[in-house]
Structure formats: structure tokens, C-alpha cells
PDB file of C-alpha atoms in Angstrom:
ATOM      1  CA  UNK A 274      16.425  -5.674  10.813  1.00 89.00           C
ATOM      2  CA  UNK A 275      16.673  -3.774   7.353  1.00 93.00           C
ATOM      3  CA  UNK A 276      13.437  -1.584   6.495  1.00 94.00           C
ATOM      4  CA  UNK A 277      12.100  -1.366   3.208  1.00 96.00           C
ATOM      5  CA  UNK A 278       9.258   1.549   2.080  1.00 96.00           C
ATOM      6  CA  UNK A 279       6.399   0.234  -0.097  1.00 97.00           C
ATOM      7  CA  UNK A 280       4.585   2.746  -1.854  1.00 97.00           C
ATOM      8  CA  UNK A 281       1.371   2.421  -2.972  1.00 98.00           C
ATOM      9  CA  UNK A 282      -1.801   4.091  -4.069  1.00 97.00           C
ATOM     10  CA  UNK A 283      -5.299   2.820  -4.066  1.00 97.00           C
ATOM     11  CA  UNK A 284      -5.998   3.578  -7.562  1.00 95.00           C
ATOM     12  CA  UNK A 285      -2.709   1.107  -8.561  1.00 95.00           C
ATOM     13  CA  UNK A 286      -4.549  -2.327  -9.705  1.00 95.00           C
ATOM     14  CA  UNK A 287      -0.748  -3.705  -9.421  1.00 96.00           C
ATOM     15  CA  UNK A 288      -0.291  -2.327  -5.769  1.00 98.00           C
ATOM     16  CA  UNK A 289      -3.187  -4.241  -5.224  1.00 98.00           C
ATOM     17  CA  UNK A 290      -1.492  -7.215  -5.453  1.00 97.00           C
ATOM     18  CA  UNK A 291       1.872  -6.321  -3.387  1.00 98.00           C
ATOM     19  CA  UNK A 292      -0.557  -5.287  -0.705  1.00 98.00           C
ATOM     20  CA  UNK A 293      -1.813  -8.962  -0.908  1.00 98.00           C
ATOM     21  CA  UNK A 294       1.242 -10.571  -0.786  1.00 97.00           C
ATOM     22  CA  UNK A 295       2.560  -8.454   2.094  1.00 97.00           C
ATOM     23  CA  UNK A 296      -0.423  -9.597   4.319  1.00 97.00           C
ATOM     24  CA  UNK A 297      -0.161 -12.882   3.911  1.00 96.00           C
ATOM     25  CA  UNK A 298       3.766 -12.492   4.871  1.00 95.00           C
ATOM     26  CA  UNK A 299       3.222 -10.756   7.512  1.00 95.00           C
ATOM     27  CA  UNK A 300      -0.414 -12.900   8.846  1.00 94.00           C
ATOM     28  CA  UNK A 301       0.875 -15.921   8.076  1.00 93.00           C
ATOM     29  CA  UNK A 302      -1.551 -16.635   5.835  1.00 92.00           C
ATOM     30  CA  UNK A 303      -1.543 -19.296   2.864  1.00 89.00           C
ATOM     31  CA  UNK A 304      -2.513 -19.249  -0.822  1.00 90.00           C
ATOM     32  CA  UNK A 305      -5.547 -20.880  -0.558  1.00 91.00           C
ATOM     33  CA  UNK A 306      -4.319 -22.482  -4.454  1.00 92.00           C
ATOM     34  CA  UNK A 307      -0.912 -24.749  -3.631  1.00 90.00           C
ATOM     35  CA  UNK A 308      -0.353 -24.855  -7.303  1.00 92.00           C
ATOM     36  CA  UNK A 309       0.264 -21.748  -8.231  1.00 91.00           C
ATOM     37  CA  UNK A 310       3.113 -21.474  -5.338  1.00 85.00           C
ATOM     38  CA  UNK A 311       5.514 -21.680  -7.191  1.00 88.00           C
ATOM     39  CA  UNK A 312       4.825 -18.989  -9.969  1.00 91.00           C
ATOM     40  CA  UNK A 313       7.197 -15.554  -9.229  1.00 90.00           C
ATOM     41  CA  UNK A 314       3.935 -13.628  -9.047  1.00 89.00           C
ATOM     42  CA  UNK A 315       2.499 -15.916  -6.211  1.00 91.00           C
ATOM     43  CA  UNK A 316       5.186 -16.007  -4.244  1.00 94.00           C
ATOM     44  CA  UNK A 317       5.605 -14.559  -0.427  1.00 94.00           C
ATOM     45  CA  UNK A 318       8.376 -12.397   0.582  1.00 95.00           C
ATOM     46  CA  UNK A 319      10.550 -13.632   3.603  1.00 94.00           C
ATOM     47  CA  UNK A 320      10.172 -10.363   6.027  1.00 95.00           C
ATOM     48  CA  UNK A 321      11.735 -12.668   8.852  1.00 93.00           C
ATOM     49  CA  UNK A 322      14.073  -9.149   9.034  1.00 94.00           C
ATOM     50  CA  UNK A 323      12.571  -7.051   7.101  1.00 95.00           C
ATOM     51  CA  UNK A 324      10.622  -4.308   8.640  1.00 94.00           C
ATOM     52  CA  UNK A 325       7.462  -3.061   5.947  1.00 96.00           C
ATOM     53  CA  UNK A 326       7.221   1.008   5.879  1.00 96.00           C
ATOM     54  CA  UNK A 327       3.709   1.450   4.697  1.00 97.00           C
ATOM     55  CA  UNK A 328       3.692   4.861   2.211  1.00 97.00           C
ATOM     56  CA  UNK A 329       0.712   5.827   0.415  1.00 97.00           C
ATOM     57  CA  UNK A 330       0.913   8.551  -2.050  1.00 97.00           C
ATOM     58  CA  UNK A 331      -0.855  10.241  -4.421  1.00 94.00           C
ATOM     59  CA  UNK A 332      -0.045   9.562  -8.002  1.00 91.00           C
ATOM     60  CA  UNK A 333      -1.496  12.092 -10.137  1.00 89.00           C
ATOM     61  CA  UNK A 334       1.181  14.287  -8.333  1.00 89.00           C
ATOM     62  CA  UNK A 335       4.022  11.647  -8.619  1.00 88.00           C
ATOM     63  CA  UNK A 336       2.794  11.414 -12.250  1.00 88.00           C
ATOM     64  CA  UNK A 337       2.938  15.657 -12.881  1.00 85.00           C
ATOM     65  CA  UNK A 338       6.064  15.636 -11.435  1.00 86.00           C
ATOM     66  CA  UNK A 339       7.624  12.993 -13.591  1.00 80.00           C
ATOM     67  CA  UNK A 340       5.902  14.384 -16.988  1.00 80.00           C
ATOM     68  CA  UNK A 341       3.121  11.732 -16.671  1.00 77.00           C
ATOM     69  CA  UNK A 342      -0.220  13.564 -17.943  1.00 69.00           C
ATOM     70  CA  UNK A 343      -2.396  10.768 -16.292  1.00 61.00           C
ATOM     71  CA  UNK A 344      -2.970   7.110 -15.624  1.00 62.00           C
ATOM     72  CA  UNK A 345      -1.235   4.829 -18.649  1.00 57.00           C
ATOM     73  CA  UNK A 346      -4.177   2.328 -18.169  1.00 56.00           C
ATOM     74  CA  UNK A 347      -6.210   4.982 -19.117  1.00 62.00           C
ATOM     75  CA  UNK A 348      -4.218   7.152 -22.000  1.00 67.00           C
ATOM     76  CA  UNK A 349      -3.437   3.670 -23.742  1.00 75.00           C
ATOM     77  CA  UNK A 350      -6.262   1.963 -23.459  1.00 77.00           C
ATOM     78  CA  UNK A 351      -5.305  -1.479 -24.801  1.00 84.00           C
ATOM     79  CA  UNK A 352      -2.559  -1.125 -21.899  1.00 84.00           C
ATOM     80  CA  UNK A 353      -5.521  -0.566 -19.377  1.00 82.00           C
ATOM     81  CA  UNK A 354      -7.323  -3.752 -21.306  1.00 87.00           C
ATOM     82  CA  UNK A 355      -4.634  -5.865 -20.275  1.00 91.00           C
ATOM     83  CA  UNK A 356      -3.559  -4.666 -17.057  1.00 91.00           C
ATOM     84  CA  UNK A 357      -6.880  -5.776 -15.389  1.00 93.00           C
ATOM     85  CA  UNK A 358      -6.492  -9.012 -17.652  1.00 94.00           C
ATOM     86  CA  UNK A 359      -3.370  -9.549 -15.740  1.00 95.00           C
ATOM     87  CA  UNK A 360      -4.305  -8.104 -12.436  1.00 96.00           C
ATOM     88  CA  UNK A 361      -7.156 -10.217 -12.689  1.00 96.00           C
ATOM     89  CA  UNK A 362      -5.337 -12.871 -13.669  1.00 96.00           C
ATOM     90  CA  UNK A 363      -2.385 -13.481 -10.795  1.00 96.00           C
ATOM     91  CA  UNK A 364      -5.287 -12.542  -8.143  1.00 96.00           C
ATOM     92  CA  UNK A 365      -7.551 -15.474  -9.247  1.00 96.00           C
ATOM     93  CA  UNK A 366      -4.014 -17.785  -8.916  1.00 96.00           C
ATOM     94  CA  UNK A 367      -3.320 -16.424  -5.647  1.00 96.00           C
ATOM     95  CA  UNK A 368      -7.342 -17.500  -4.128  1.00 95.00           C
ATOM     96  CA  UNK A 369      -8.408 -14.039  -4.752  1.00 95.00           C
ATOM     97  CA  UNK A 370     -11.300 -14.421  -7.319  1.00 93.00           C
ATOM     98  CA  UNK A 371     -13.529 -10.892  -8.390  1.00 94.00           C
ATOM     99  CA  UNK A 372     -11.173  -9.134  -9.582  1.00 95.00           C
ATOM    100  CA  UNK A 373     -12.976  -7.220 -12.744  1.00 93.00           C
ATOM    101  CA  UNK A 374     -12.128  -7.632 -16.265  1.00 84.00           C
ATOM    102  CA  UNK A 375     -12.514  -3.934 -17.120  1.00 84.00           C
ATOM    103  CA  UNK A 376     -12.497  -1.355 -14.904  1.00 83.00           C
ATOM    104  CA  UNK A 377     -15.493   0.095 -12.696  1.00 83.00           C
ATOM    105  CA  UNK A 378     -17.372   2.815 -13.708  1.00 84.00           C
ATOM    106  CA  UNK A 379     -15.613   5.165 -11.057  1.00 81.00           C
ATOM    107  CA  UNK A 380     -12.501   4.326 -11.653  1.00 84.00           C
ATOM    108  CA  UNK A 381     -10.107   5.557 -10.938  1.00 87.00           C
ATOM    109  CA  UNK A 382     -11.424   6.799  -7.654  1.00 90.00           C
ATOM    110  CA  UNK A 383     -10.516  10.049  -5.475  1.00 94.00           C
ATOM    111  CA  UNK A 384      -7.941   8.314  -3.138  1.00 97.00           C
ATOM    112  CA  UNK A 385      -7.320  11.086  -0.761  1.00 97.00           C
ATOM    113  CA  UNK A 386      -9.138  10.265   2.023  1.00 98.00           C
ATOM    114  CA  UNK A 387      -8.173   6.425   2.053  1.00 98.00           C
ATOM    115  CA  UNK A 388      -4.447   7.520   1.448  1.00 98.00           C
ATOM    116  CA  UNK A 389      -4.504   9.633   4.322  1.00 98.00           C
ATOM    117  CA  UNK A 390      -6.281   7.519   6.839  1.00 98.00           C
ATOM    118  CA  UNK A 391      -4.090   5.121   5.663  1.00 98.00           C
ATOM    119  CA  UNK A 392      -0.718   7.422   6.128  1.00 97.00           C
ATOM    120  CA  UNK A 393      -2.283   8.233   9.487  1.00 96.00           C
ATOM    121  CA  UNK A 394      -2.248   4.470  10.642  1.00 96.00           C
ATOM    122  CA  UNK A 395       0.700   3.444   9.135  1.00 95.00           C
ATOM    123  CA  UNK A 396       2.558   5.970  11.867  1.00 94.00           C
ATOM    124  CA  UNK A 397       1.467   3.203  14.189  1.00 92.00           C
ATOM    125  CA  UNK A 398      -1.449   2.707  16.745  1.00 91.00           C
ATOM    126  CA  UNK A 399       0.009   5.240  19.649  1.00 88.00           C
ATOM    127  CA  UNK A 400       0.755   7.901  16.981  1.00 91.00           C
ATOM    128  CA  UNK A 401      -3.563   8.113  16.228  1.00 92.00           C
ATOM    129  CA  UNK A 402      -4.272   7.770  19.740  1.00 89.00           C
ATOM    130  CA  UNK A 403      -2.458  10.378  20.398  1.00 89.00           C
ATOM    131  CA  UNK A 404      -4.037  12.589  17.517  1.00 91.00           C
ATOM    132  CA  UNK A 405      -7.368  11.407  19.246  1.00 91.00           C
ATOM    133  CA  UNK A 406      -6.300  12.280  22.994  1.00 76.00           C
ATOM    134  CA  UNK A 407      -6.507   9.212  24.414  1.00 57.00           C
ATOM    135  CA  UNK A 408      -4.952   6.222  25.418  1.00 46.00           C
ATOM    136  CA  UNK A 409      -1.753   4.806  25.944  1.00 47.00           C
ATOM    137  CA  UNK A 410       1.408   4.290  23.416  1.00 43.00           C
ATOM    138  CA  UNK A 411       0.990   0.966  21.977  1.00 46.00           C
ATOM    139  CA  UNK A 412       3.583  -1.338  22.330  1.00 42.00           C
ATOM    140  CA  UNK A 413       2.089  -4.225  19.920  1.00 46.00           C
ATOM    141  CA  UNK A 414       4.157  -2.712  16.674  1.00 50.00           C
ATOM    142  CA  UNK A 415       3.804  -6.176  15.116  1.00 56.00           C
ATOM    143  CA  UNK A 416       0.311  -6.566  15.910  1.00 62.00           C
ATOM    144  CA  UNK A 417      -0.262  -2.896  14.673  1.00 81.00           C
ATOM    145  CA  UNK A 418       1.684  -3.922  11.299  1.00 92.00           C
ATOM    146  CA  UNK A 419      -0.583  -6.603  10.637  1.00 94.00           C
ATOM    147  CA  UNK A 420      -3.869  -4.230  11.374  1.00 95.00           C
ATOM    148  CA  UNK A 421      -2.103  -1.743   8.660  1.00 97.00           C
ATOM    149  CA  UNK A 422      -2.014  -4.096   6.127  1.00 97.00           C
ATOM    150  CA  UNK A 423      -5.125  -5.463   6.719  1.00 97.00           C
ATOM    151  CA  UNK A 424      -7.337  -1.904   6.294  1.00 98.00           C
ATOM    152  CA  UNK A 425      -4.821  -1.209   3.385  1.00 98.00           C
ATOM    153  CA  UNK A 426      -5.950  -4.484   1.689  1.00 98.00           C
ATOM    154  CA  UNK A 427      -9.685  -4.525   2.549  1.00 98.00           C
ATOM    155  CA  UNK A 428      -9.684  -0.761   0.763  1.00 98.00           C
ATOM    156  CA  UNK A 429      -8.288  -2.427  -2.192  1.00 98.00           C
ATOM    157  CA  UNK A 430     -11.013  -5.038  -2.287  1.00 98.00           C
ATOM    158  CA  UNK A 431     -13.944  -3.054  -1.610  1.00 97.00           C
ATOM    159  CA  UNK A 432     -12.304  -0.850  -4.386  1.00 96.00           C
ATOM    160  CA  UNK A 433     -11.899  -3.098  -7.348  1.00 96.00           C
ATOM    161  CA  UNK A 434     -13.886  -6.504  -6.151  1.00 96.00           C
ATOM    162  CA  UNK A 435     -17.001  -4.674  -4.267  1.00 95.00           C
ATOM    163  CA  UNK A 436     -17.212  -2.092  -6.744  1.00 94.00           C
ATOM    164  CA  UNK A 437     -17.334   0.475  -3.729  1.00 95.00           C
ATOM    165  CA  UNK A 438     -16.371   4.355  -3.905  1.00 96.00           C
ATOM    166  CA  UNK A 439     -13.606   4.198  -1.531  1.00 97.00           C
ATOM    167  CA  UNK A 440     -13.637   8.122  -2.157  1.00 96.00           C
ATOM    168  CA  UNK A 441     -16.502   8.082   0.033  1.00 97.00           C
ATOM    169  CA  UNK A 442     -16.265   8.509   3.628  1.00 98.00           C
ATOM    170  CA  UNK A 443     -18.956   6.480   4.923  1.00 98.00           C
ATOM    171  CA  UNK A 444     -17.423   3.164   3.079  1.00 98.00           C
ATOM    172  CA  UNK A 445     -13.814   4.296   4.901  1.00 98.00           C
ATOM    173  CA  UNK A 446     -15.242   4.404   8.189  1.00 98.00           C
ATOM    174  CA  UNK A 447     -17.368   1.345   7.714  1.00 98.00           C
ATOM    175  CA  UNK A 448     -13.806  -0.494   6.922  1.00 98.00           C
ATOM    176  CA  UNK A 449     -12.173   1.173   9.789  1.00 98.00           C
ATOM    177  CA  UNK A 450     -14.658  -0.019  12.617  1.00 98.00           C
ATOM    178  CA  UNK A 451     -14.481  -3.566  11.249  1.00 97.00           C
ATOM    179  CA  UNK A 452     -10.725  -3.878  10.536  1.00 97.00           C
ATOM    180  CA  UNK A 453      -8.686  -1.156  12.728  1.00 96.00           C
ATOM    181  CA  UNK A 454     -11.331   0.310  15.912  1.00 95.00           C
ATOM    182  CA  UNK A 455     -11.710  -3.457  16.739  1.00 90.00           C
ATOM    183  CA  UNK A 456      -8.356  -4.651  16.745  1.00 90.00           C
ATOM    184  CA  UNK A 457      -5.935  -5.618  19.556  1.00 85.00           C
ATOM    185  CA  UNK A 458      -3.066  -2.911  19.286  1.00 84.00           C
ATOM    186  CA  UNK A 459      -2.999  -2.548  22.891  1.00 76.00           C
ATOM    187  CA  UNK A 460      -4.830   0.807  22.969  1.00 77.00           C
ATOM    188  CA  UNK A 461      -8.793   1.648  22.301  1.00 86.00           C
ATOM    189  CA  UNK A 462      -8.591   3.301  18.517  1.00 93.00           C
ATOM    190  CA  UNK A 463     -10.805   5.841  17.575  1.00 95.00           C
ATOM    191  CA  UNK A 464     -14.099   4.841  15.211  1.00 97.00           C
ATOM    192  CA  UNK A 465     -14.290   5.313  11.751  1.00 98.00           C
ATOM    193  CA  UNK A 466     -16.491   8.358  11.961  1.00 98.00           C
ATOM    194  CA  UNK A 467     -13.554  10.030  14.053  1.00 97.00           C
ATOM    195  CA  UNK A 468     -10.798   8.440  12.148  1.00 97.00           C
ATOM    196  CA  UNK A 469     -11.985  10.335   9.099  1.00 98.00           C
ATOM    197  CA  UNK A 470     -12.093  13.167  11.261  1.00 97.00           C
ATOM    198  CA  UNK A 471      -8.671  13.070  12.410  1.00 97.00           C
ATOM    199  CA  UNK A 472      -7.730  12.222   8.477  1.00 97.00           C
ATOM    200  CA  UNK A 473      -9.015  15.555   7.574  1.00 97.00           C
ATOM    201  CA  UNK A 474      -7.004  17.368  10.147  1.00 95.00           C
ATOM    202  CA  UNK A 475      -3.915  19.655   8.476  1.00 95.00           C
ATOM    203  CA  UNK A 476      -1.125  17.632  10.362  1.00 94.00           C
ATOM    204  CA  UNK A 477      -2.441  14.381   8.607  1.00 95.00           C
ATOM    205  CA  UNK A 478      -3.529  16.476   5.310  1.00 97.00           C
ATOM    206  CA  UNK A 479       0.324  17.555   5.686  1.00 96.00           C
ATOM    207  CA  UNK A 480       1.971  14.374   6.688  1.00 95.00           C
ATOM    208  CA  UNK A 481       0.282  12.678   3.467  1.00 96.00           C
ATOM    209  CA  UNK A 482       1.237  15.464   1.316  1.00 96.00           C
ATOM    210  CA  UNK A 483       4.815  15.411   2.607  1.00 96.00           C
ATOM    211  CA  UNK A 484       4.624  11.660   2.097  1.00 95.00           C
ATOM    212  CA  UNK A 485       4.202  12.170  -1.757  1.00 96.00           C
ATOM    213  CA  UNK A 486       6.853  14.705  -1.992  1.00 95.00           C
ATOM    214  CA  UNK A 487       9.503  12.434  -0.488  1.00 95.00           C
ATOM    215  CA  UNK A 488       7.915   9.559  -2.966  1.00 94.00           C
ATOM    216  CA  UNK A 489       8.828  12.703  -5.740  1.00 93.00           C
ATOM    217  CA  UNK A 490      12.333  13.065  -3.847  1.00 92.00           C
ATOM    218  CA  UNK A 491      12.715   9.765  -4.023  1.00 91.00           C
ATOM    219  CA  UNK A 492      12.748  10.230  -8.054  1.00 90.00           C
ATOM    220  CA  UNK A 493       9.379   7.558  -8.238  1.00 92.00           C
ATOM    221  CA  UNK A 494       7.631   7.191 -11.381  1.00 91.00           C
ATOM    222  CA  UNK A 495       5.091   4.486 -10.485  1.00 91.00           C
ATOM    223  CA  UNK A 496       3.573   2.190  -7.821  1.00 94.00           C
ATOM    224  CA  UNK A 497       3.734   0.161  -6.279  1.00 97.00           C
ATOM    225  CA  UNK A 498       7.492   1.153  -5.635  1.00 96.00           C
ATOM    226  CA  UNK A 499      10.000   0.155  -2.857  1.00 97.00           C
ATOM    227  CA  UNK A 500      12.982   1.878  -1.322  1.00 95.00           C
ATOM    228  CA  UNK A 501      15.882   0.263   0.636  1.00 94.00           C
ATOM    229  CA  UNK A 502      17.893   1.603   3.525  1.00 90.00           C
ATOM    230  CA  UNK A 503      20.552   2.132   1.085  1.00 89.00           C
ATOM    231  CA  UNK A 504      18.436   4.411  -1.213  1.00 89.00           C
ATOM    232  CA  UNK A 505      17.794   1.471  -4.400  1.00 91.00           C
ATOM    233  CA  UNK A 506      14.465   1.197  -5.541  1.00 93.00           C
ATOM    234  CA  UNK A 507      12.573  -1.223  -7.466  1.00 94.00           C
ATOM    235  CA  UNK A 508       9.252  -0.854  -9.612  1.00 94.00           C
ATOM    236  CA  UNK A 509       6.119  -3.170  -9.803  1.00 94.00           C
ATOM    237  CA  UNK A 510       4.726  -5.795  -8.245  1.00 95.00           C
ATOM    238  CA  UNK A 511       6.715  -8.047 -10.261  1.00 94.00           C
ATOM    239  CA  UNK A 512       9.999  -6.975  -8.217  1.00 95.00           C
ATOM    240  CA  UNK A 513       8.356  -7.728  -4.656  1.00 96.00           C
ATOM    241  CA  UNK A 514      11.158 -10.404  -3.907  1.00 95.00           C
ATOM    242  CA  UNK A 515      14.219  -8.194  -5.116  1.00 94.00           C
ATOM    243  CA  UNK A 516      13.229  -5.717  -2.768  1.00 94.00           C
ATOM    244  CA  UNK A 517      12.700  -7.273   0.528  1.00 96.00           C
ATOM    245  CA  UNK A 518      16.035  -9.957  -0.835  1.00 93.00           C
ATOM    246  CA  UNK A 519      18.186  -6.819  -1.652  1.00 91.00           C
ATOM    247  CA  UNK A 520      19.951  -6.665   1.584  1.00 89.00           C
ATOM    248  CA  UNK A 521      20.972 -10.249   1.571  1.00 89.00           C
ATOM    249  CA  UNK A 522      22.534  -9.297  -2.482  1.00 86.00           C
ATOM    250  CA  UNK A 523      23.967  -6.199  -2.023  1.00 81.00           C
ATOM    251  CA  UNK A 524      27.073  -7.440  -2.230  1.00 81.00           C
ATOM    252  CA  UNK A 525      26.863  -9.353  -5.301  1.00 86.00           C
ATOM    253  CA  UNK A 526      25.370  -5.733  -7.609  1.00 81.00           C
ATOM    254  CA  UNK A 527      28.182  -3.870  -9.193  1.00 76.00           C
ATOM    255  CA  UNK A 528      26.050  -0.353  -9.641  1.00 67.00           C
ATOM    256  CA  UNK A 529      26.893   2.636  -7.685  1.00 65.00           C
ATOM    257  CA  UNK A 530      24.759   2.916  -4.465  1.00 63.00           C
ATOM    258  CA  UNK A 531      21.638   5.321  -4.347  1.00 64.00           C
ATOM    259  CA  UNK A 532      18.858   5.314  -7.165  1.00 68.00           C
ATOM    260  CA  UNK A 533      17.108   7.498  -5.321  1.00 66.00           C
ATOM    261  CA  UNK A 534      17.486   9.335  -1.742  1.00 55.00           C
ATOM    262  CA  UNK A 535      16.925   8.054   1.796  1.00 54.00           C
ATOM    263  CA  UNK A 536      13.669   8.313   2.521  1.00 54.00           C
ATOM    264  CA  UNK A 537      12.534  11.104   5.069  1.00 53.00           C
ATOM    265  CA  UNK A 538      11.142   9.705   8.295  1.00 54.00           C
ATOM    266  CA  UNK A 539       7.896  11.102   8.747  1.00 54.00           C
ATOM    267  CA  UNK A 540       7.022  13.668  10.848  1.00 51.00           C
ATOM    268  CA  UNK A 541       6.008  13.333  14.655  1.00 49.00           C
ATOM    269  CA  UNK A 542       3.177  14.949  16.975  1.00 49.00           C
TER     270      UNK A 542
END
């Protein structure tokens, strides 16, 4: 089993979309539209050994450190124009229709909270019982994987297809008792009321922040993004496949190893 780091942030329309893919590869789900199966943009990664390493960052940081001033949907706006076109676009082929053709009102949203609540689950269902004092380690990892990517893509919806201020915490912890306090992981999970509490405590404030500095170490640019075990990396949705196939091509690239640096593991309680 290789692993393989997507990062993402809530305000990427394109993450969006990988987070999509990645929940229907790891659910088992099906594109409710067989003819659009075949299209690159459509397809489902195999992750029959590939392990998914959920990392949310912020971008406006990535972006500072990288000499981005801001968002390039929103300093070139016939860019923006067409990257909800497109967004829009491969989510109506893959069954996903709402998408908007021009950006909400609030967008792009503060994506703190969400990015650390999400941070904060992706360390796995025993690591926020623990930060809640209670319960037992899970040992449902697969089960808690799917749970991950379900909040993570149900945050993008009510983002961009509900219209929703996912800066808000009342909309996060609405989310969190429908899609993560309910779930099976093999331990009771806090609600969302306390789940935003625990998000606003400094070792998840830190663990996020940390997060975005490895994404920085890491020598990111954009998101979504994904990192191998041998330190590649590959940009956009449009390069799902390459990542989660690079193990199995290795082999067959004649560039030096290491684009970027491992990835730090993140820190324990």
C-alpha cells in the first residue's frame, strides 16, 4: 500500500471535483451518467492500494508564499469566467448538476474553520475522540476514510451548489451531525457544536497551520495538489489518475526523484 497526500482547499472550485471523484472511489459509488465514463475528467481512480492522505490547507498562504497576490479566478477575471464554466461543466457530466455559472456572492469564503475541522478528522476517528475525552481508538480506518471524504465533499456542495457560508459555524456543525457524529467509526464522535469547539482549540489551530507549511515545504503552488511517497507531485484535478497510477510508472519516468519533499506526518496528541 503506497500513500498519496491530496491537498485541497474549500475555496478550490477544481478540488471540488477531485474530492468527488475520490468518494466515489473510495464508496463505491457510480456516475449516475454511463456516458460520460469514459471522458479523463470522469474517470475514478483505482485506490485498490492506494491509501488517500486527506490535507487541507489554506491557500492565500500557499499563494503569499509562492508570489501569488490572490485567487487567479479572481485577478483574471475571464480566467474565473471560465473556470466555473468548466467546473460546472465536468460536474454536470459526472451526475452532479448546480454547480453555478458565476461565482456566489461570498465567494471566496473564509475556509478556516472547515479546513480545520476537516484537518482534525482527517487524523482519523480515535485521534478526535481523544481530543474530546472519550471513547475508544477506532479501529474502522476504512470506514473512517469514507466518513472523511464524505464531510469534505458535502462542505464543497453546500459551498458552491447550496450557496451556504461554509465560514459560518452553525452550517459546519449542521454538516458534522448529519455526516460525521452519526457515522459508524466504531467510537461515539463528538457533535458539531463540540467539533467546532475542538477545531478552535490551539493543537488543531496548530496542526492546520503546520499542515499548510508542509503544503509550502512541499514547494505547492495550487490545489488541488498530490504528493507521492517518493516526494513527485502533480497539479489539478486533471492529473487525478497520474497520481494515484504513479507508483505502478515509476519505473518507466526518466526525471530525477523528488519535486518536492516528503511530506511531514502530522503531529500526534
Amino acid at each position: 500500500m503506497v500513500s498519496v497526500n491530496f491537498w485541497f482547499e474549500f475555496a478550490s472550485p477544481y478540488s471540488m471535483i477531485s474530492a468527488l471523484r475520490l468518494l466515489r472511489a473510495l464508496t463505491g459509488r457510480i456516475n449516475p451518467n454511463p456516458e460520460a465514463e469514459g471522458l479523463p475528467s470522469c474517470q475514478l481512480p483505482d485506490l485498490s492500494d492506494v491509501s488517500i492522505v486527506y490535507r487541507p490547507i489554506l491557500l492565500p498562504a500557499l499563494f503569499a508564499a509562492s508570489g501569488q497576490t490572490m485567487l487567479p479566478g479572481v485577478q483574471v477575471p475571464a480566467k474565473g469566467k471560465y473556470m466555473f464554466h468548466d467546473v460546472h461543466r465536468t460536474l454536470s457530466l459526472l451526475g452532479c448538476p448546480g454547480f453555478p455559472a458565476r461565482p456566489h456572492t461570498n465567494w471566496p469564503p473564509n475556509t478556516v474553520l472547515a479546513g480545520r475541522m476537516a484537518w482534525m478528522l482527517a487524523q482519523g476517528p480515535s485521534y478526535v475522540c481523544a481530543l474530546n475525552s472519550s471513547g475508544e481508538p477506532s479501529p474502522k480506518l476504512e470506514q473512517g476514510a469514507q466518513v472523511l471524504a464524505e464531510f469534505v465533499w458535502r462542505v464543497f456542495e453546500a459551498e458552491f451548489i447550496g450557496g451556504e457560508d461554509i465560514g459560518s459555524p452553525r452550517v459546519l456543525e449542521r454538516l458534522w451531525n448529519v455526516y460525521v457524529a452519526k457515522a459508524d467509526v466504531g467510537s461515539e464522535m463528538p457533535s458539531g457544536e463540540r467539533a467546532v469547539e475542538l477545531a478552535n482549540t490551539s493543537v488543531v489551530k496548530n496542526g492546520y497551520k503546520d499542515n499548510t507549511q508542509a503544503a509550502i515545504a512541499c514547494k505547492l503552488f495550487g490545489a488541488p495538489s498530490f504528493t507521492t511517497d517518493d516526494g513527485d507531485m502533480y497539479w489539478g484535478n486533471d492529473h487525478l489518475l497520474e497520481a494515484m497510477a504513479h507508483h505502478k510508472v515509476r519505473s518507466l519516468l526518466d526525471q530525477p526523484l523528488g519535486y518536492c519533499t516528503k511530506s511531514a506526518p502530522s503531529p500526534k496528541i
